[in-house]
Short mmCIF file of C-alpha atoms in Angstrom, two decimals:
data_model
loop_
_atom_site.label_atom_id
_atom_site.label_comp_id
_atom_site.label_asym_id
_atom_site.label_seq_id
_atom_site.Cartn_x
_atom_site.Cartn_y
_atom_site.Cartn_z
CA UNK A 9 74.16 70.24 133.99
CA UNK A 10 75.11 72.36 136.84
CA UNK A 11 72.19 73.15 139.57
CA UNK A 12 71.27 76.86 138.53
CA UNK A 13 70.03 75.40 135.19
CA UNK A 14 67.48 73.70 137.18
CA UNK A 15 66.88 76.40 139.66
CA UNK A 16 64.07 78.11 137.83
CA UNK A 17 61.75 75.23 137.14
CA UNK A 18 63.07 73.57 140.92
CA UNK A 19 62.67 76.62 142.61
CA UNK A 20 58.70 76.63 141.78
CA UNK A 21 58.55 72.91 142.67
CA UNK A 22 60.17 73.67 146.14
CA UNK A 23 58.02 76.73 146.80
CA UNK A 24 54.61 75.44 145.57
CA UNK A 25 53.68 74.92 149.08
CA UNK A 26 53.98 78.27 149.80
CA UNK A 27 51.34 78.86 147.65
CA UNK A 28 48.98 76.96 149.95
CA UNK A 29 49.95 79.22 152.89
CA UNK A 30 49.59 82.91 151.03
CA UNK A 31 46.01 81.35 150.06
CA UNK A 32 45.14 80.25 153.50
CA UNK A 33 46.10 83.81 155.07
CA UNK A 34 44.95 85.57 152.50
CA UNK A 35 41.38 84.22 153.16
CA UNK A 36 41.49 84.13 156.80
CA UNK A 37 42.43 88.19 156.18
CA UNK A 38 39.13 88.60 154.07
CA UNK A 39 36.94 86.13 156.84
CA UNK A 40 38.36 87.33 160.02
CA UNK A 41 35.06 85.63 161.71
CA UNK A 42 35.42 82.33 159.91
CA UNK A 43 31.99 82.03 159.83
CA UNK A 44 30.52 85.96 159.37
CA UNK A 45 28.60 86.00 162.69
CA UNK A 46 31.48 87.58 164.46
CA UNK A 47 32.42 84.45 167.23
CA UNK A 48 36.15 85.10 168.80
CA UNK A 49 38.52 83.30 167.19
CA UNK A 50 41.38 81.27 169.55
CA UNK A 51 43.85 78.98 168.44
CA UNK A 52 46.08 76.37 170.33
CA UNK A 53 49.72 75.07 169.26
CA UNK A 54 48.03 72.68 167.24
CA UNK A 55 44.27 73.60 166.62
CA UNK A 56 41.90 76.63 166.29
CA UNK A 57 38.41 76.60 168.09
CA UNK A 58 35.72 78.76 168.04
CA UNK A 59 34.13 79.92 171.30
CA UNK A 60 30.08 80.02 171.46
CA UNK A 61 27.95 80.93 174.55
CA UNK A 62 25.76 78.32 176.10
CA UNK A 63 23.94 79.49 178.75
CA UNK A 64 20.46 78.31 179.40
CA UNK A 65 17.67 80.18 178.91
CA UNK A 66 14.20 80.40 180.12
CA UNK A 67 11.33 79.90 178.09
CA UNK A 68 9.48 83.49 177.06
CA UNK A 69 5.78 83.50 176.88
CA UNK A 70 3.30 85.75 175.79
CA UNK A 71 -0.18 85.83 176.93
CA UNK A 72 -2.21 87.97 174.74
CA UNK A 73 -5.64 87.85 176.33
CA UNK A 74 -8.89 89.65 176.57
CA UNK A 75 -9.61 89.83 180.16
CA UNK A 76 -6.41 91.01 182.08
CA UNK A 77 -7.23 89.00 185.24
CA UNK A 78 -7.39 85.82 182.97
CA UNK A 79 -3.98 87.01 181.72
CA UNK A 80 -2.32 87.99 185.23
CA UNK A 81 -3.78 84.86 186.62
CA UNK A 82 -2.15 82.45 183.85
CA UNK A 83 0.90 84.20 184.08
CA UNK A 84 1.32 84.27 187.60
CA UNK A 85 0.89 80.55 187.60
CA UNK A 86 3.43 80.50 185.03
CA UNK A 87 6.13 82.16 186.47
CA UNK A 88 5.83 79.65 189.52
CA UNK A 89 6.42 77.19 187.26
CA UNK A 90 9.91 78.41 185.68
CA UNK A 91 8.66 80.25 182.70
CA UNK A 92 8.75 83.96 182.48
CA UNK A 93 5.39 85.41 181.24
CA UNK A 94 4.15 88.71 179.74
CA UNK A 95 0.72 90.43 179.04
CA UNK A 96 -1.12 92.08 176.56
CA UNK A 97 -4.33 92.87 175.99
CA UNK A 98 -5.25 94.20 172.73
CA UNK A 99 -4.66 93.07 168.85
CA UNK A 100 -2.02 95.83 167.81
CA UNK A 101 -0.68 95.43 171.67
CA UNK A 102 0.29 92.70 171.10
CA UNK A 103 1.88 93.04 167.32
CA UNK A 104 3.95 96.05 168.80
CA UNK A 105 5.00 93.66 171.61
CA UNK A 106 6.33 90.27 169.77
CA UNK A 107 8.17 92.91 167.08
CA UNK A 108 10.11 94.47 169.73
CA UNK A 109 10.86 91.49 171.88
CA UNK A 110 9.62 87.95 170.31
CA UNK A 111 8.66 85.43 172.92
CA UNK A 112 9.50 81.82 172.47
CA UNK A 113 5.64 81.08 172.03
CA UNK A 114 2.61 83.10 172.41
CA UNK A 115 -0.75 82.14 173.80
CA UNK A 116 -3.21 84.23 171.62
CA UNK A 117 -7.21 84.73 172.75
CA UNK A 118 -9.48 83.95 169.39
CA UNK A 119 -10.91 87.17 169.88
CA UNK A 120 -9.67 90.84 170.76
CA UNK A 121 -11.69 94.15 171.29
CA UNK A 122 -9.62 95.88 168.28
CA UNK A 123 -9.40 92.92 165.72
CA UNK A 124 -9.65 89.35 165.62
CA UNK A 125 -6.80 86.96 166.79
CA UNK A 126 -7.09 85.29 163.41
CA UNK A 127 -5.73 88.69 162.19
CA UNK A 128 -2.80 89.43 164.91
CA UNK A 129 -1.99 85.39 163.65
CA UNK A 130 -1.82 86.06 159.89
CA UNK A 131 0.31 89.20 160.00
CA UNK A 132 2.45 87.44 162.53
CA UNK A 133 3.16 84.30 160.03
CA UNK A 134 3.42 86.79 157.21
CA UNK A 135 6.91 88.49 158.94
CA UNK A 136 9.53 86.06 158.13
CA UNK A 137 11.38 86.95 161.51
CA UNK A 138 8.36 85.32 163.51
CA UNK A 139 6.62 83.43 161.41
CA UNK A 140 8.22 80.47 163.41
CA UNK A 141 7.02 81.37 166.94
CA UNK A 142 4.17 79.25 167.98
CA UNK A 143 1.11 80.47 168.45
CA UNK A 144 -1.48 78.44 170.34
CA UNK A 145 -4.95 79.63 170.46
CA UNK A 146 -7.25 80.55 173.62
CA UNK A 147 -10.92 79.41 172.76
CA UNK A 148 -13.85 81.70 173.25
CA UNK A 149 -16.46 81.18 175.90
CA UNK A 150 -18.32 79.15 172.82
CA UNK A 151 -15.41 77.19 170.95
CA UNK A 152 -17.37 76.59 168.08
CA UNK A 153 -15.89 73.84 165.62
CA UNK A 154 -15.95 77.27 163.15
CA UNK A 155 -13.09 78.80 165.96
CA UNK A 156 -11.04 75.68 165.63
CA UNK A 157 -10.57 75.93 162.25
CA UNK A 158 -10.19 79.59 161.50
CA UNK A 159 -7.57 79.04 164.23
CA UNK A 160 -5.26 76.49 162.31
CA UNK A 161 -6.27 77.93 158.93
CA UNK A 162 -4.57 81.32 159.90
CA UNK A 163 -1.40 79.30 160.98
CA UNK A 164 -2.08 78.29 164.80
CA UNK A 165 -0.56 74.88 165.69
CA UNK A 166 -3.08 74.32 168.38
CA UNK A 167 -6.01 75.58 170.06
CA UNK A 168 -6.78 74.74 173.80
CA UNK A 169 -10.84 75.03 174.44
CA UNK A 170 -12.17 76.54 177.52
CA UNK A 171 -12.78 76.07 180.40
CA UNK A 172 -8.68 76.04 181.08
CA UNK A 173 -7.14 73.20 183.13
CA UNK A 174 -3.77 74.43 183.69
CA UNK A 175 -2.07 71.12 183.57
CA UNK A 176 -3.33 70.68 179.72
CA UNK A 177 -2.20 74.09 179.14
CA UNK A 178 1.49 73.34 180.64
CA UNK A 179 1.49 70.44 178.73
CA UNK A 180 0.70 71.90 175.34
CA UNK A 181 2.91 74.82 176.15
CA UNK A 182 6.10 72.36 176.96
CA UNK A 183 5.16 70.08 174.23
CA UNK A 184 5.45 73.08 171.13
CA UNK A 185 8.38 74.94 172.91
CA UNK A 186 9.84 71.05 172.67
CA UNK A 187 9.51 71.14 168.88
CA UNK A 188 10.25 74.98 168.56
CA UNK A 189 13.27 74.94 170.16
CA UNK A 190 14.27 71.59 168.11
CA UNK A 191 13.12 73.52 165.04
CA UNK A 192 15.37 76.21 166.01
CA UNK A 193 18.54 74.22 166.69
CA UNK A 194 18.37 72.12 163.29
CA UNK A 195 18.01 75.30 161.48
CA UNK A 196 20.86 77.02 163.53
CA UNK A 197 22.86 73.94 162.36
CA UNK A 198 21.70 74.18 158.94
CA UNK A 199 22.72 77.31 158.73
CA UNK A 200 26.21 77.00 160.48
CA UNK A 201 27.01 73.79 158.13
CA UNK A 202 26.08 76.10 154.96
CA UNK A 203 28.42 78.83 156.32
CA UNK A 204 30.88 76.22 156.82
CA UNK A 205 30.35 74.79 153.05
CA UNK A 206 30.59 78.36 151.87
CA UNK A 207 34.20 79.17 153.40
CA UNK A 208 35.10 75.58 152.52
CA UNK A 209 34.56 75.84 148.95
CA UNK A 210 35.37 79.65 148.86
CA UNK A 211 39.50 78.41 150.58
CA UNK A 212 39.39 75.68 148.35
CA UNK A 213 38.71 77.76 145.07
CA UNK A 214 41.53 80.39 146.21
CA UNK A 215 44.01 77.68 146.74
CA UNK A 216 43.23 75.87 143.35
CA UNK A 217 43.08 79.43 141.59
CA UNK A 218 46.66 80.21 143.22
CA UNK A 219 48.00 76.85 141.84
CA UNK A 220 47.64 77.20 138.60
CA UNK A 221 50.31 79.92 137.75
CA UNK A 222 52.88 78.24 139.80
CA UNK A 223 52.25 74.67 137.53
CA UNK A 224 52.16 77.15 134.21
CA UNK A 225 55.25 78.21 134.77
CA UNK A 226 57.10 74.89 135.80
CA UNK A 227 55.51 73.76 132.32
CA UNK A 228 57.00 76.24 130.75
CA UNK A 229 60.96 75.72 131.79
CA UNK A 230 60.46 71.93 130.96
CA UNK A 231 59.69 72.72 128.03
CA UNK A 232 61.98 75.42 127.26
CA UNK A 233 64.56 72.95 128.73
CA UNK A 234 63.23 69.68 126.68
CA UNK A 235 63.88 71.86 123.00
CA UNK A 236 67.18 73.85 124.34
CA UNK A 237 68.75 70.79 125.67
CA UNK A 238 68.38 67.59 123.65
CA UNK A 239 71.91 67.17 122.73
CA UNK A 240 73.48 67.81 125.82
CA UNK A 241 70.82 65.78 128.11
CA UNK A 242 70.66 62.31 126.26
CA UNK A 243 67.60 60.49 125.74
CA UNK A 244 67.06 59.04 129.30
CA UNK A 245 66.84 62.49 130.86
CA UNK A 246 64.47 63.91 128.59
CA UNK A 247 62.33 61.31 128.80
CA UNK A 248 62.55 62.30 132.43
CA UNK A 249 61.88 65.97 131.86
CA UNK A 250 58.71 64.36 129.59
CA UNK A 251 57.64 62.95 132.08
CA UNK A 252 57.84 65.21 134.58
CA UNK A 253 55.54 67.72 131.56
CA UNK A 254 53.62 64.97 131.12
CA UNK A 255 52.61 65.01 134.85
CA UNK A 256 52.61 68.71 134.92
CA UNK A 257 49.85 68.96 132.33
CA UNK A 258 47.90 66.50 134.16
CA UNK A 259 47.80 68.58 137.24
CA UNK A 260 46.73 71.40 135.23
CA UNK A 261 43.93 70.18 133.50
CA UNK A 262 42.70 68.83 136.91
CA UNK A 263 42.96 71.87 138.10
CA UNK A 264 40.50 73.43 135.38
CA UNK A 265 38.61 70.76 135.85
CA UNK A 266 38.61 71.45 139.41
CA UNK A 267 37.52 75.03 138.65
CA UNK A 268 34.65 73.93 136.49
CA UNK A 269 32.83 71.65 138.47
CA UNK A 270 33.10 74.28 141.37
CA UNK A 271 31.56 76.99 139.13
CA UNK A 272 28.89 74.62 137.95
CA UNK A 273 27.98 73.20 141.59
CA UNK A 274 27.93 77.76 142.35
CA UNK A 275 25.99 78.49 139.19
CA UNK A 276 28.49 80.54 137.98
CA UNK A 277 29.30 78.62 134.51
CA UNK A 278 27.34 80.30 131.87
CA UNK A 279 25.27 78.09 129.85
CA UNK A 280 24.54 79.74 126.31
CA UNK A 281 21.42 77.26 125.17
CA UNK A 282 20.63 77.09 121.36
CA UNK A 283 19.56 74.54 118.65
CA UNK A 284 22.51 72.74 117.70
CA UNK A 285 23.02 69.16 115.32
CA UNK A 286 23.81 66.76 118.30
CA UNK A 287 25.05 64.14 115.91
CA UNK A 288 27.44 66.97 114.54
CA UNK A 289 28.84 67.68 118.13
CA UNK A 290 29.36 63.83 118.90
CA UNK A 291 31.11 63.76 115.46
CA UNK A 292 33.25 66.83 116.50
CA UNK A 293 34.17 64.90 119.71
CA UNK A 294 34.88 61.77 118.39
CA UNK A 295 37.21 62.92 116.06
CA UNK A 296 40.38 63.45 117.83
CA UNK A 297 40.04 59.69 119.12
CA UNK A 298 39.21 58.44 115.62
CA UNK A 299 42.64 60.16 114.12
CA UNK A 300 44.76 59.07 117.31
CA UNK A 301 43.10 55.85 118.65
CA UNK A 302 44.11 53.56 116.18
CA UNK A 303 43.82 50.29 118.71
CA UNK A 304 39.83 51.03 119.35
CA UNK A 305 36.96 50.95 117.12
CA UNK A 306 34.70 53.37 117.08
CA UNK A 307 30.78 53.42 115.63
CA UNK A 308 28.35 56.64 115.71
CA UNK A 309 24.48 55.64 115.25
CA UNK A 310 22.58 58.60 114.41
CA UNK A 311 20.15 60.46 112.55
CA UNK A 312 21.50 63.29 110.19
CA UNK A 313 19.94 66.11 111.62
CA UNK A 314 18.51 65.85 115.25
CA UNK A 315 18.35 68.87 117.23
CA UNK A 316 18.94 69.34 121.07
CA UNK A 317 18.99 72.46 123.02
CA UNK A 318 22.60 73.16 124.53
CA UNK A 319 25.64 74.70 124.84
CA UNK A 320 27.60 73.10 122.30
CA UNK A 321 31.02 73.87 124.11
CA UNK A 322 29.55 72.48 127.14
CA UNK A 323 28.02 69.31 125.84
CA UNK A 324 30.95 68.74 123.54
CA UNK A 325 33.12 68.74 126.60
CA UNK A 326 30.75 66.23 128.10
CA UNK A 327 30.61 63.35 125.18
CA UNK A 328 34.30 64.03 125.25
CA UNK A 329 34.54 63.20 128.65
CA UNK A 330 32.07 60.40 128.60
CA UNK A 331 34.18 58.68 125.51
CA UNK A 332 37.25 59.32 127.60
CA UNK A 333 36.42 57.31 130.51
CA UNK A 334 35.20 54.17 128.26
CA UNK A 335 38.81 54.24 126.58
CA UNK A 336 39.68 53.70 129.86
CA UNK A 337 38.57 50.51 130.70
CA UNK A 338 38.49 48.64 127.35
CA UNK A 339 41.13 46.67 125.66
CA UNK A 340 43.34 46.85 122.53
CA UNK A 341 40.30 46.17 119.41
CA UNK A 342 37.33 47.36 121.97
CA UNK A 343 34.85 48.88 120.64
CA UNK A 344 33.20 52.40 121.64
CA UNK A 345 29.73 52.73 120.28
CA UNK A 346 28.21 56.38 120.27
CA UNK A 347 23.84 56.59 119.50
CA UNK A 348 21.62 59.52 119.78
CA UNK A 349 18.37 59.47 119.26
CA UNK A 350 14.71 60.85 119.93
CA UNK A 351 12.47 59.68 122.79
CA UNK A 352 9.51 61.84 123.06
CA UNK A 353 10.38 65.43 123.97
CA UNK A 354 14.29 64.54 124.50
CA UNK A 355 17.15 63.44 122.43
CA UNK A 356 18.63 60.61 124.41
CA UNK A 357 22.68 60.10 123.78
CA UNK A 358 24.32 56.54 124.63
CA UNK A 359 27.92 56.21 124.98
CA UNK A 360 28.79 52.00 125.35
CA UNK A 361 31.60 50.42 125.91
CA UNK A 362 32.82 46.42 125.84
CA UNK A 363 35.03 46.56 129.06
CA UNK A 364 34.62 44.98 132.35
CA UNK A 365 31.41 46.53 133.30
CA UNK A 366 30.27 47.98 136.69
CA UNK A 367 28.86 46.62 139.63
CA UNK A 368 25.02 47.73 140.22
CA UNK A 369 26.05 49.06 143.96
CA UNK A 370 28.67 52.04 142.68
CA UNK A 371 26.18 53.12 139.55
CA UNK A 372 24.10 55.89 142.27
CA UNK A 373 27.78 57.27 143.37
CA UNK A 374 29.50 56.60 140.21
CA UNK A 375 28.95 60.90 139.31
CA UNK A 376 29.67 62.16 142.70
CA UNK A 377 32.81 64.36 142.77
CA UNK A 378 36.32 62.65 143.62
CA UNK A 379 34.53 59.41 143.16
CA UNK A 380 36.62 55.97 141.72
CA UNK A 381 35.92 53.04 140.94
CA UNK A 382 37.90 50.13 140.59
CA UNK A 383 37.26 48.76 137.40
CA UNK A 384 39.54 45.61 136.11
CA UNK A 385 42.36 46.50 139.10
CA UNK A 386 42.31 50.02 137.90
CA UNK A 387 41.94 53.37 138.85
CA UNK A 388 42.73 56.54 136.70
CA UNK A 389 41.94 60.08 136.85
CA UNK A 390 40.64 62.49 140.02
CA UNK A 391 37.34 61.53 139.93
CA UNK A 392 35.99 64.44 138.44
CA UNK A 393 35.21 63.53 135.02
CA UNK A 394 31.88 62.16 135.74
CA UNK A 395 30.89 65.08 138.15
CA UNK A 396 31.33 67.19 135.40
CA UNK A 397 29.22 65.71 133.24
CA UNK A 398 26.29 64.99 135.68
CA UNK A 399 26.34 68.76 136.73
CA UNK A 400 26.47 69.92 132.97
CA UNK A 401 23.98 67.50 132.00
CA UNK A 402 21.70 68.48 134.67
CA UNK A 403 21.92 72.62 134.33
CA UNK A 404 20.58 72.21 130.90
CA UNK A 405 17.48 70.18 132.38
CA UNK A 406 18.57 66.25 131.12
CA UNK A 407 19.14 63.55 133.17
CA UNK A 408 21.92 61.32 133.20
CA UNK A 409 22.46 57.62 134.54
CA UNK A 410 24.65 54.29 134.04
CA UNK A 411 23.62 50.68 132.41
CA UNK A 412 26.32 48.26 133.30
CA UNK A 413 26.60 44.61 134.19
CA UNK A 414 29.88 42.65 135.15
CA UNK A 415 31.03 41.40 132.33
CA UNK A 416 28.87 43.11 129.58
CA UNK A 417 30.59 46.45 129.24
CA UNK A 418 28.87 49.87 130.08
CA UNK A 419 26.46 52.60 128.79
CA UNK A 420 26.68 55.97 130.42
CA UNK A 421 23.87 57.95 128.89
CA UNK A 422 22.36 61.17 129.24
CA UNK A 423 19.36 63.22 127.87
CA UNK A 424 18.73 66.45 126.62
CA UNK A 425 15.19 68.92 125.66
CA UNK A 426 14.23 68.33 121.79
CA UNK A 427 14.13 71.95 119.57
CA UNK A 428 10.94 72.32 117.13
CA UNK A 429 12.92 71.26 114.66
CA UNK A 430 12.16 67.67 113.41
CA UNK A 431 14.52 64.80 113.04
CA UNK A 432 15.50 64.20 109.95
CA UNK A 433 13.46 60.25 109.12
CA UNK A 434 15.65 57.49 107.48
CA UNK A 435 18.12 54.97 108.06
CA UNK A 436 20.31 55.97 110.72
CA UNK A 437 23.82 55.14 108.90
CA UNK A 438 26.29 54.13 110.94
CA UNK A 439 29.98 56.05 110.66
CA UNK A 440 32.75 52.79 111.74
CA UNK A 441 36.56 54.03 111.99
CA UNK A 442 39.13 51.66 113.07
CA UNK A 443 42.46 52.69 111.82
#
């Protein structure tokens, strides 16, 4: 065969990583920012960096007092100690104040001539922009135990009695603008590492989403070229260009599984809940392997009407899955045993298996996305199987986990929420295939 007959399926193959490239400037075109705050952008010969400011900056207080020579007094002796200090006097003084500049803390008198400081506190905690400053309460010439607690019960985190002793004071002030601006930096990180997540997994579905058309198509010419050329090629080579389909088709369907899990873990799958015959799903699933599985024996354990509320697509896809990954691992005449049954106010399904079993230290991880585990010196698949399932089983409200010991095989099971209707009573009859 001469090379343009292979150029249209090779030409895909040698271009594929272009795809990678359109994706990755495609999205840095939408996300000039990278992370949406607007930070410069730079990039090296090698590496791309993000500048950020870092300049120090001095702690803001506000002292919103009663008595202005209190106030100026405080503040002056402040300021000679490296913070910088403001005034107010009155209740709605100070709520005009904080909304057009917020201090870093604010030092609020329990009492104003206008309204209480219980009342500037609560509508200051109620703002979600500075519901986080601190606010540390002044006492009254009194400080009643009934002060003290209105003081924390409107959302003060501390309350310094009179008569002042300014190194208390400095030490209550440094100690909460300590945990404020801690506060503050964990959530800025928070934050950042969610951005960071969000363009992640947004590149990652663009890329995948690109891919597929590019493996569709290479599909396509080795299989236009594995009917059209079967005389000519001679058994070795198509076995070759089967293979190479074969392969194909795996990359593919990780690739929608790829895009499945990623719509789950968004919340973007639709999940269409109704009453449906769970032993009539499993038997649905377990059908393909019954007709083409003739080395494995398979048993279903059920009652003949019990009724779980689901997606059938979606939980079809998951026993599928589940029965899948015990084929995997289990030797010519294994056996693959399937049960569903009631426990209380969920229908609990149980898919066993006689192979090598599991050890206890991978069954927590066992469901976490890309995850393998070597079972028997093997590992198949992407890892995505089980990730699947755990995030299907758990947007319809069940739970899913693993029973395994070395040696004894392995029972992936997962739950789902009961319907009204009633399971059927009577001998559960078992359905055994093994062709």
């Amino acid at each position: 065969m001469s090379q343009n007959q292979y150029s249209p399926y090779a030409y895909y193959y040698v271009n594929l990583p272009r795809v990678y490239f359109m994706s990755l400037m495609r999205f840095l075109k939408n996300h000039p920012s990278l992370s949406g705050t607007g930070l410069p952008i730079t990039s090296g010969a090698n590496q791309m960096t993000i500048k950020r400011k870092t300049d120090r900056k001095i702690p803001e207080l506000l002292l919103a007092g009663n008595s202005r020579k209190t106030n100026e007094t405080l503040a002056e002796t402040l300021r000679s100690h490296g913070y910088a200090a403001r005034t107010a006097e009155q209740g709605h003084a100070v709520l005009r104040t904080v909304r057009h500049h917020a201090p870093d803390l604010i030092l609020l008198d329990i009492d104003f001539p206008d309204m209480s400081g219980c009342e500037v506190c609560g509508q200051l905690k109620a703002d979600p922009n500075l519901r986080d400053i601190p606010v540390l309460f002044l006492g009254g010439r009194h400080n009643t135990r009934e002060d003290q607690l209105q003081a924390f019960s409107c959302g003060g985190q501390d309350f310094i009695a009179r008569p002042f002793r300014f190194e208390e004071v400095r030490a209550r002030i440094d100690a909460h603008l300590a945990l404020h601006f801690q506060r503050r930096h964990l959530q800025e990180k928070f934050d950042k590492r969610c951005r960071e997540d969000a363009l992640r997994d947004s590149l990652f579905h663009m890329i995948i989403h690109d891919m597929r058309a590019p493996v569709t198509v290479v599909m396509g010419y080795m299989d236009l070229l594995r009917q059209t050329s079967r005389d000519r090629l001679g058994p070795e080579k198509i076995e070759w260009i089967q293979a190479a389909y074969q392969n194909s088709a795996r990359i593919n369907e990780m690739i929608q599984q790829l895009l499945e899990v990623n719509r789950l873990e968004s919340g973007q799958m639709p999940i269409t809940r109704a009453a449906c015959n769970l032993r009539e799903v499993v038997v649905a699933a377990l059908k393909p392997f019954v007709e083409t599985r003739p080395d494995r024996v398979f048993r279903l354990e059920a009652p003949p009407r019990i009724y779980g509320l689901c997606d059938r697509k979606v939980i079809h896809r998951v026993v599928t899955n589940l029965v899948e990954n015990a084929l995997k691992f289990t030797q010519q005449s294994g056996e693959i045993h399937v049960s569903v049954f009631p426990i209380g106010q969920e229908a609990r399904l149980h898919i066993s298996d006689n192979g090598p079993g599991i050890p206890v230290e991978h069954h927590q991880c066992i469901f976490e996305k890309f995850r393998q585990i070597d079972r028997n010196n093997t590992k198949e698949g992407a890892g995505l199987g089980l990730a699947f399932c755990k995030l299907a089983v758990e947007a319809h409200g069940g739970r899913i986990g693993l029973e395994s010991e070395i040696g004894k095989g392995s029972t992936f099971w997962f739950t789902l929420p009961l319907t009204d209707e009633e399971t059927a009573p009577g001998v559960w009859p078992l359905t055994n295939s093994r062709n």
